[in-house]
Short mmCIF file of C-alpha atoms and ligand atoms in Angstrom, two decimals:
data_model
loop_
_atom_site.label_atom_id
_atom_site.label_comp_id
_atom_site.label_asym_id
_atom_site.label_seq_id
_atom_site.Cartn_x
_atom_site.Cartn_y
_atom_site.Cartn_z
CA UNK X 1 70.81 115.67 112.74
CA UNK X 2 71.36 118.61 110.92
CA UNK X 3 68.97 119.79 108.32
CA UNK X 4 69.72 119.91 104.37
CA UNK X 5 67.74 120.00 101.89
CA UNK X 6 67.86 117.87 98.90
CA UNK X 7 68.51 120.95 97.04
CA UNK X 8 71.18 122.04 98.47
CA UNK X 9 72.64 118.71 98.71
CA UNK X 10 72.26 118.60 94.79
CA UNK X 11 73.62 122.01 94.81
CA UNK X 12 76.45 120.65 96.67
CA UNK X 13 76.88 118.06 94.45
CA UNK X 14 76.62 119.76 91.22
CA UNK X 15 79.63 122.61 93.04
CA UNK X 16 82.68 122.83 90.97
CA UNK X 17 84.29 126.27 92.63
CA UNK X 18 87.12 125.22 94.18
CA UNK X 19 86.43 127.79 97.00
CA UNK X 20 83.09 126.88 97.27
CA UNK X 21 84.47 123.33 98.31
CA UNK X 22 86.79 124.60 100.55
CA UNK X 23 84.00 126.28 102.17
CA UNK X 24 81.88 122.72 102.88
CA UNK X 25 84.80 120.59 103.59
CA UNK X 26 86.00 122.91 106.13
CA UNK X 27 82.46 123.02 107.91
CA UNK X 28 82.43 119.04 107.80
CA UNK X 29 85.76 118.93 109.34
CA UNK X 30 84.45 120.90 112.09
CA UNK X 31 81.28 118.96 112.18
CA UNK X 32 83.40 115.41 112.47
CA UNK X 33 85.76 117.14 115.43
CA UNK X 34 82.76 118.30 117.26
CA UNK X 35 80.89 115.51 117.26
CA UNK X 36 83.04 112.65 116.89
CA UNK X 37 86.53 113.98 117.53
CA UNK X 38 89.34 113.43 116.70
CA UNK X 39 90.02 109.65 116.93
CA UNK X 40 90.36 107.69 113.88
CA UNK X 41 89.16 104.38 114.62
CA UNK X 42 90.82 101.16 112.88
CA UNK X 43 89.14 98.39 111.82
CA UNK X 44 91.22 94.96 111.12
CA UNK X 45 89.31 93.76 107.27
CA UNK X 46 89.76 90.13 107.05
CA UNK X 47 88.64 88.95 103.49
CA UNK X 48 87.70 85.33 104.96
CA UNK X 49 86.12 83.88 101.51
CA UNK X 50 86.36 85.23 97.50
CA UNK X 51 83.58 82.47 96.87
CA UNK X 52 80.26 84.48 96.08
CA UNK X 53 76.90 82.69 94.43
CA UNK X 54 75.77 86.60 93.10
CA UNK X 55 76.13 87.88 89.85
CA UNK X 56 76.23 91.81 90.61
CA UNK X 57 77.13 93.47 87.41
CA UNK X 58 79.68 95.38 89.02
CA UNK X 59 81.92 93.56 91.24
CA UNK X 60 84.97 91.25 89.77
CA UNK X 61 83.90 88.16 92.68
CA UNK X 62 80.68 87.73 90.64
CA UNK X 63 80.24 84.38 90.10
CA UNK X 64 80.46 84.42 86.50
CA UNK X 65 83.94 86.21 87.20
CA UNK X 66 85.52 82.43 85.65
CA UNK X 67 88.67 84.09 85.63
CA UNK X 68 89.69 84.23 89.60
CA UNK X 69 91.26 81.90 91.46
CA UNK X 70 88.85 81.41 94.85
CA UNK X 71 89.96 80.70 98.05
CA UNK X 72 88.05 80.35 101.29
CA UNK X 73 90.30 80.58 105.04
CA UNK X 74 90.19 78.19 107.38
CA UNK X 75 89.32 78.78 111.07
CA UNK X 76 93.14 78.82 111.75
CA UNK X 77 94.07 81.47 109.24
CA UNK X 78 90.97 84.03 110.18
CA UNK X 79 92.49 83.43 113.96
CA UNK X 80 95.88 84.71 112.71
CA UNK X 81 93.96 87.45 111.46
CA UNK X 82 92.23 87.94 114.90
CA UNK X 83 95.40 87.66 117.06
CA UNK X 84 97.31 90.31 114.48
CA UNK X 85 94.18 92.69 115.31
CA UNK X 86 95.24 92.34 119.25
CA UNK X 87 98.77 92.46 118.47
CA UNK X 88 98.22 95.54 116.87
CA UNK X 89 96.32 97.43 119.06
CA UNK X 90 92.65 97.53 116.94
CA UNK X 91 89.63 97.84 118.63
CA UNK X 92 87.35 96.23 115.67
CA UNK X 93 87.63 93.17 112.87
CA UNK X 94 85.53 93.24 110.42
CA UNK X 95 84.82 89.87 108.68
CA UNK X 96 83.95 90.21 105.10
CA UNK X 97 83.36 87.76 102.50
CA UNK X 98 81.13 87.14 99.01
CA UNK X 99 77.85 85.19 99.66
CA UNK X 100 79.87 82.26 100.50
CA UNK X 101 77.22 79.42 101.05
CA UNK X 102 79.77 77.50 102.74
CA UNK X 103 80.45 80.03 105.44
CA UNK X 104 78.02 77.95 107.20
CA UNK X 105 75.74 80.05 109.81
CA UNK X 106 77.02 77.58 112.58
CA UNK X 107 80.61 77.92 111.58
CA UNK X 108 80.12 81.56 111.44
CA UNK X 109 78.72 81.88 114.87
CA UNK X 110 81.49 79.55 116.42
CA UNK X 111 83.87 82.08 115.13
CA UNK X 112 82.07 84.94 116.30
CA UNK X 113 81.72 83.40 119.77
CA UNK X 114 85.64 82.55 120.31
CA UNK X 115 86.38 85.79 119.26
CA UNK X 116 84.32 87.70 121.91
CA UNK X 117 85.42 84.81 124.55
CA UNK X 118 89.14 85.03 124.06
CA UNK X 119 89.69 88.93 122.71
CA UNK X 120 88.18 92.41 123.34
CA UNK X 121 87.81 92.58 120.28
CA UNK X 122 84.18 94.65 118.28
CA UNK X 123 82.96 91.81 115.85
CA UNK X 124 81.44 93.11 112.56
CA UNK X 125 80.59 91.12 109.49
CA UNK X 126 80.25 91.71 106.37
CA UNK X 127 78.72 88.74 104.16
CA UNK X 128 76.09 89.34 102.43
CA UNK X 129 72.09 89.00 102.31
CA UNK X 130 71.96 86.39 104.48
CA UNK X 131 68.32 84.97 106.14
CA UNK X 132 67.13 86.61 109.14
CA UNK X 133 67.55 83.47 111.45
CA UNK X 134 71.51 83.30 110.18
CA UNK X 135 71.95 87.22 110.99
CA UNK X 136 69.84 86.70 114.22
CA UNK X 137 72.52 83.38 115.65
CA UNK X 138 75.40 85.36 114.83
CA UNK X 139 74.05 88.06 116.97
CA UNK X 140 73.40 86.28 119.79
CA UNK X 141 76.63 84.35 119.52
CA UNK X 142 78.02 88.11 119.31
CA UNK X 143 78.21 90.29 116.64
CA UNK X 144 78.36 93.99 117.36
CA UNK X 145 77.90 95.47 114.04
CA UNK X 146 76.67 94.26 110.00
CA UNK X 147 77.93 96.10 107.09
CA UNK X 148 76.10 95.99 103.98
CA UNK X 149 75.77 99.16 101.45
CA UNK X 150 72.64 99.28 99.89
CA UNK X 151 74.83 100.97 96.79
CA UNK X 152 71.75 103.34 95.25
CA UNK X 153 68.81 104.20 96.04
CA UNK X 154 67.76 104.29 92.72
CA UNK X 155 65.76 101.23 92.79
CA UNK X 156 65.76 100.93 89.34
CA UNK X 157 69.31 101.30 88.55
CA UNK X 158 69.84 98.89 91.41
CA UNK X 159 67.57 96.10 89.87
CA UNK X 160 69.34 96.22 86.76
CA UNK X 161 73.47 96.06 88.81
CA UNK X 162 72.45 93.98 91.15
CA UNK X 163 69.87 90.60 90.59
CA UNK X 164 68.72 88.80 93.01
CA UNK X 165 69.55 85.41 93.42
CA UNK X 166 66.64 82.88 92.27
CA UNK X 167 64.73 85.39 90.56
CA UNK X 168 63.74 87.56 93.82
CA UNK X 169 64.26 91.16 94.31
CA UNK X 170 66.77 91.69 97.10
CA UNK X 171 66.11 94.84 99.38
CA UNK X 172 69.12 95.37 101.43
CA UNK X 173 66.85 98.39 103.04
CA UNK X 174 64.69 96.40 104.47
CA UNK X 175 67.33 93.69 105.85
CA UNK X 176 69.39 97.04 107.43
CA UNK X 177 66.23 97.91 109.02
CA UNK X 178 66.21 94.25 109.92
CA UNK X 179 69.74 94.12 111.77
CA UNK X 180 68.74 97.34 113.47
CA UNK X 181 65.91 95.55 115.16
CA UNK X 182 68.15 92.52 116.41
CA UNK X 183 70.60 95.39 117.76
CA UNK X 184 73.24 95.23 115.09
CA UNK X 185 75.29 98.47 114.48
CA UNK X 186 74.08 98.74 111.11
CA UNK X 187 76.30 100.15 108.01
CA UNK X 188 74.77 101.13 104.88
CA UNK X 189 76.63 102.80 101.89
CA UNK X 190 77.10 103.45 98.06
CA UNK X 191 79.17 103.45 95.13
CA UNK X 192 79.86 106.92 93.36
CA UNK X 193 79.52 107.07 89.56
CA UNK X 194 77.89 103.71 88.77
CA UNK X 195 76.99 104.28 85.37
CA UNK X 196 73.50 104.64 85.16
CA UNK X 197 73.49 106.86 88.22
CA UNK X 198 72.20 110.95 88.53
CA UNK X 199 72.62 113.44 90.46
CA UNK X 200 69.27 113.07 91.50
CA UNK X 201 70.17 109.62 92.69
CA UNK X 202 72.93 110.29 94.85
CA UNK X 203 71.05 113.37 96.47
CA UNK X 204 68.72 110.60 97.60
CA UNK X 205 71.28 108.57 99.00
CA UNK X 206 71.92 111.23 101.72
CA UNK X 207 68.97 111.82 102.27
CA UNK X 208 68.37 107.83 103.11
CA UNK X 209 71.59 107.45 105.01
CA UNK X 210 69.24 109.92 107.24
CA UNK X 211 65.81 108.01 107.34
CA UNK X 212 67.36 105.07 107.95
CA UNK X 213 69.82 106.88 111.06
CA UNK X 214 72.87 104.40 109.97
CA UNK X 215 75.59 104.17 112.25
CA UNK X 216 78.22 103.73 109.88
CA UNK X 217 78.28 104.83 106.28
CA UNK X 218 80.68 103.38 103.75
CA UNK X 219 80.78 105.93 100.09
CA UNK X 220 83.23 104.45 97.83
CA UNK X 221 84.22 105.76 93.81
CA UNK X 222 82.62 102.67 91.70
CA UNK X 223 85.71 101.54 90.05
CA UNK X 224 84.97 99.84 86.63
CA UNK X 225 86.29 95.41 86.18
CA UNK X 226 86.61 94.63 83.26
CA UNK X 227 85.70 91.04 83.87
CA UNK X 228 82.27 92.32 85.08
CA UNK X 229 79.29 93.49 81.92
CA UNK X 230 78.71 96.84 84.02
CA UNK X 231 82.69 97.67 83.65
CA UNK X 232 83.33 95.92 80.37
CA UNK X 233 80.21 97.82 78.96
CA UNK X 234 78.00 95.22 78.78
CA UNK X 235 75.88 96.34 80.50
CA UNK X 236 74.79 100.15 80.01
CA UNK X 237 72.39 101.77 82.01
CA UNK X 238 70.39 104.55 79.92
CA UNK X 239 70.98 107.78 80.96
CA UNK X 240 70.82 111.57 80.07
CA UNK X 241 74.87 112.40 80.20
CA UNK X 242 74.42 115.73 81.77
CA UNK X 243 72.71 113.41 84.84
CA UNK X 244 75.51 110.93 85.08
CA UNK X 245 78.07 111.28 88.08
CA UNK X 246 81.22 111.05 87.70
CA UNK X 247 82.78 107.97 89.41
CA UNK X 248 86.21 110.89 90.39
CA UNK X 249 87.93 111.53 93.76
CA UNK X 250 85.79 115.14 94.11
CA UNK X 251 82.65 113.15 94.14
CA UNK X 252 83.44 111.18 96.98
CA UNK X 253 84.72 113.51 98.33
CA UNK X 254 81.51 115.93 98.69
CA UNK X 255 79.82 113.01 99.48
CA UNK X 256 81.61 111.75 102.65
CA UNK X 257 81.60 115.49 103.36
CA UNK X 258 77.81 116.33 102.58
CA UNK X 259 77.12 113.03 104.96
CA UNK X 260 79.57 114.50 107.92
CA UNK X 261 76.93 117.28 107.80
CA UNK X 262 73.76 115.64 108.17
CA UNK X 263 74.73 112.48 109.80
CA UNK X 264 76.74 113.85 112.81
CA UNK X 265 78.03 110.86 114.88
CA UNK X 266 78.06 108.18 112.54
CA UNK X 267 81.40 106.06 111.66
CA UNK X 268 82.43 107.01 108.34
CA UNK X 269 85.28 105.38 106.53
CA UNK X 270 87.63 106.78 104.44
CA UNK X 271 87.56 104.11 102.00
CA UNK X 272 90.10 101.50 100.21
CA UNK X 273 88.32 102.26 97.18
CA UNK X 274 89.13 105.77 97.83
CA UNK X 275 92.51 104.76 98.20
CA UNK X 276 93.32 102.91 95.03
CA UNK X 277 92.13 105.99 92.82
CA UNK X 278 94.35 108.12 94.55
CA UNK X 279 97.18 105.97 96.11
CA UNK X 280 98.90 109.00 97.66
CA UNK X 281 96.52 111.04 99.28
CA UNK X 282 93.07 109.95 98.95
CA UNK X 283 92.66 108.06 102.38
CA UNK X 284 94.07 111.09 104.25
CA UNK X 285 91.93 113.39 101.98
CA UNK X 286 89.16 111.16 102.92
CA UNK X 287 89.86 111.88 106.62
CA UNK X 288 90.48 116.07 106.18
CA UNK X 289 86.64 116.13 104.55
CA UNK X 290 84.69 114.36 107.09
CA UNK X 291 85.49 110.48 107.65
CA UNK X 292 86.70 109.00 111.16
CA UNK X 293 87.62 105.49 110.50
CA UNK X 294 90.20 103.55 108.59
CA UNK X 295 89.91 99.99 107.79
CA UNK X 296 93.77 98.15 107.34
CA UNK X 297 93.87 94.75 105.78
CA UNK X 298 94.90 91.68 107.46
CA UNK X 299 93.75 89.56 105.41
CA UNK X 300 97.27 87.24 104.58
CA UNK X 301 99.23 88.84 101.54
CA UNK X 302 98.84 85.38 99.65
CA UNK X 303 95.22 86.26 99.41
CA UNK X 304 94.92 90.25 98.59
CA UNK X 305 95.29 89.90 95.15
CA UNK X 306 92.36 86.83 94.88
CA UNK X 307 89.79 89.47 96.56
CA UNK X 308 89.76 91.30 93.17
CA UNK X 309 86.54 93.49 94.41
CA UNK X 310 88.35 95.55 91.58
CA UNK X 311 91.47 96.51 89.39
CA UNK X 312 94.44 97.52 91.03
CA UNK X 313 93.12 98.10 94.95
CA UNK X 314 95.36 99.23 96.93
CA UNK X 315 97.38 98.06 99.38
CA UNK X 316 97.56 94.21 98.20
CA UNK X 317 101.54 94.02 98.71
CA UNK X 318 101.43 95.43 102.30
CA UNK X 319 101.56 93.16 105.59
CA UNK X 320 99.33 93.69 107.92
CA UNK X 321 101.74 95.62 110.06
CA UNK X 322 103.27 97.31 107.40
CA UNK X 323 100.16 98.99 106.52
CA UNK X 324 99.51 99.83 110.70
CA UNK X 325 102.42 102.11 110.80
CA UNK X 326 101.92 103.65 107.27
CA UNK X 327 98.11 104.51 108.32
CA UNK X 328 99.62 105.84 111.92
CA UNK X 329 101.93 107.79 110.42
CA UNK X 330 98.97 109.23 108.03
CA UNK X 331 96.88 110.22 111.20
CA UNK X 332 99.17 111.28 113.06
CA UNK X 333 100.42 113.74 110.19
CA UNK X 334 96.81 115.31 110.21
CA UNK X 335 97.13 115.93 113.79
CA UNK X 336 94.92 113.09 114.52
CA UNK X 337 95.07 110.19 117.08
CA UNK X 338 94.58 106.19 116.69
CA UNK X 339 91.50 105.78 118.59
CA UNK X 340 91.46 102.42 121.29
CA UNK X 341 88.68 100.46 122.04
CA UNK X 342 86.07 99.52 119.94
CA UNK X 343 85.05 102.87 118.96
CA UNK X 344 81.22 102.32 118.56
CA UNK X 345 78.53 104.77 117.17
CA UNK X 346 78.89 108.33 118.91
CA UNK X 347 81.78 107.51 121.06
CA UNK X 348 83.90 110.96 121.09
CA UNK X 349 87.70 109.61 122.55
CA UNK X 350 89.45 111.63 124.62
CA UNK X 351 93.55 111.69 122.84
CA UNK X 352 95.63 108.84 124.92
CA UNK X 353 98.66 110.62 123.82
CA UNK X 354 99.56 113.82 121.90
CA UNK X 355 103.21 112.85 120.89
CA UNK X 356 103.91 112.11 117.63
CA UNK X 357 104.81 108.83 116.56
CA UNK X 358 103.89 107.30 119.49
CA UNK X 359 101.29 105.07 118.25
CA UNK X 360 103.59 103.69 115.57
CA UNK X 361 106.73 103.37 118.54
CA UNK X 362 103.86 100.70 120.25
CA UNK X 363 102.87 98.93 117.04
CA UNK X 364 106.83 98.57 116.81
CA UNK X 365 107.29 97.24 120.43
CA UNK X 366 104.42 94.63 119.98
CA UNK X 367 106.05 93.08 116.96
N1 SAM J 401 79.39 90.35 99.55
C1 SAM J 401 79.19 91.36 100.51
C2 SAM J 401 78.26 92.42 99.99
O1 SAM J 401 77.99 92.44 98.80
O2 SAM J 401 77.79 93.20 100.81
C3 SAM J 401 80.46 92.00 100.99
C4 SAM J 401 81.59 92.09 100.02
S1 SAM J 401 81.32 93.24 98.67
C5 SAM J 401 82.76 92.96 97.69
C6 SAM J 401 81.65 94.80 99.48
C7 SAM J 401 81.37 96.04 98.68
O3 SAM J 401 82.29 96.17 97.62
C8 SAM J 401 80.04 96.15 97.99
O4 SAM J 401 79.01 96.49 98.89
C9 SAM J 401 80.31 97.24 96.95
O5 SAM J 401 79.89 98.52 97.41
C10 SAM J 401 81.83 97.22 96.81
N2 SAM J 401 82.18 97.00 95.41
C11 SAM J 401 81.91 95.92 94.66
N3 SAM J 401 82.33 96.11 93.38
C12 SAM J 401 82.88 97.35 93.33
C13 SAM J 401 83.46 98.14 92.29
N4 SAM J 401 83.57 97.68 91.04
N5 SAM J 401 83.91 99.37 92.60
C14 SAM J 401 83.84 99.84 93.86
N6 SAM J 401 83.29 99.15 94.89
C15 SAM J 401 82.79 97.91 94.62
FE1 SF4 J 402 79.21 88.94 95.74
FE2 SF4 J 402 79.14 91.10 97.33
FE3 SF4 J 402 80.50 91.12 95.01
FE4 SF4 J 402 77.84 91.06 94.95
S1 SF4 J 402 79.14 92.73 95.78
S2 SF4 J 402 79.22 89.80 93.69
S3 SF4 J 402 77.39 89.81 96.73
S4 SF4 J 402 80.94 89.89 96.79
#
């Protein structure tokens, strides 16, 4: 791990000379193609349920969301998912869902063990708090890696965005350090520019994607809903303006680049949120300032536009192999390479092929 302060990170932060930035996404660049290379891993993002029981004050599935139609796949339709991953040549599917009470730990688990019987196939999920003996089952039936963000480390800020269910007070800190001990790859990771949240703040979260040595790191602009009180103001978290962050593409930017630096060989996406504020070049931009992974939708097109996470996301017309060949044709334009396998923590791929194209001319033969 490489050492920064939390000084300089706020200095980092707080940079606005466009030289200056040059300067530290250049050195994160380097840091990501020494340490991690330069594969750019893909991970298949099935949305398997829109059903969530929370009421986080900043995410349009809330439950009190009344406005969004819900839907919830069957087994069937997440293995058309899974076979589409194969068929496309992804190492990874990530399952991800709102706290979906009927995504039953059993069903869950049944899934998870087909999956690893009948594919190659990295499993991670992605649902939620969920108890320790559900997390546990699904890792024994298989599960390689959990994502959940803790999305501040302001614990303050996070009490007041994000309530916990029957009056507790959830610490998704404690249940990453949790699914470390039952051998999960664990994935942490924040919003940028929640309102509410300071420089200070986000200087912290750096600094905790360290202490806690996550192996993948998800930083993501908050993007307001208006159907939620945070982005329909609500709900407004005091603050001193001169503190607040701004919830823009430069943030994320340092961020993903400031976390390159100090958290060497994790997996970093370069996020859909990313993506939607800057439909053109933000994902590739993501991957020039430090990130190594990509994460394509599969979920079926009929269903994009119900997991309304937020306004506008991108990528909710695509098909899933539509959006393959536009991603390999991003990577391969930054003189990167579609990594194979599943592309774990640390894993620094050797290129399978330096032709152009080539990656796409596959996806096109497998169709
Ligand atoms: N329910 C699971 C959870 O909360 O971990 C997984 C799904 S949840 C939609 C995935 C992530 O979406 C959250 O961790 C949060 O960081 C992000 N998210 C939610 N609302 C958002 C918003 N308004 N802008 C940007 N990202 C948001
Ligand atoms: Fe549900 Fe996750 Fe959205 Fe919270 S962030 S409302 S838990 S889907």
């Amino acid at each position: 791990m490489s050492e920064m302060s939390k000084l300089d990170i706020l200095g980092w932060l707080r940079e606005s000379d466009p030289v200056r930035l040059q300067e530290l996404y250049e050195r994160a660049d380097a840091v990501r193609k020494t340490h991690v290379g330069d594969a750019v891993h893909l991970r298949g993002l099935i949305e398997i349920s829109s059903y969530c029981v929370r009421q986080c004050m900043y995410c349009g599935l809330r439950r009190g969301n009344r406005s969004l139609t819900r839907y919830r796949m069957t087994r069937e339709e997440i293995f058309d998912c899974v076979h589409m991953a194969e068929k496309l040549g992804y190492g990874t599917v990530v399952m991800q869902a709102g706290e979906d009470d009927l995504l039953t730990a059993e069903w869950i688990a049944e899934i998870v063990r087909a999956i690893k019987r009948e594919t190659r196939l990295a499993v991670t999920l992605s649902l939620g708090e969920r108890r320790q003996d559900e997390l546990q089952l699904w890792r024994e039936a298989g599960a390689d890696r959990y994502l959940l963000r803790f999305e501040t480390s302001d614990k303050e800020l996070f009490r007041l965005i994000h309530p916990g269910r029957n009056g507790d007070r959830p610490d998704r800190l404690a249940l990453l350090r949790e699914l470390k001990r039952l051998g999960y790859e664990a994935g942490g990771g924040v919003m940028v520019g929640i309102p509410g949240q300071s420089f200070q703040s986000l200087a912290q979260d750096v600094l905790t994607f360290c202490e806690m040595d996550l192996d993948m790191i998800g930083i993501g602009p908050y993007i307001a809903h208006a159907a939620t009180p945070l982005g329909s103001g609500a709900l407004c978290p005091p603050i001193d303006p001169a503190e607040q962050v701004p919830s823009n593409e430069e943030m994320v930017y340092k961020m993903i680049a400031l976390t390159r630096i100090v958290r060497q060989d994790a997996n970093i996406p370069s996020t859909t949120a990313l993506a939607t504020i800057n439909k053109a070049d933000g994902r590739k931009q993501g991957l020039r300032v430090g990130a190594n992974v990509v994460m394509p939708n599969l979920t079926q097109t009929k269903y994009r536009r119900l997991y309304e996470i937020y306004p506008d996301k991108a990528c909710i017309e695509e098909s899933a192999v539509s959006c393959s060949q536009c991603l390999g044709g991003q990577i391969h334009s930054l003189g990167r390479f579609v990594g194979r396998g599943p592309g774990g923590r640390g894993v620094n791929e050797a290129p399978v092929s330096v032709s152009p194209d080539v990656d796409v001319q596959l996806v096109q033969l497998q169709e």
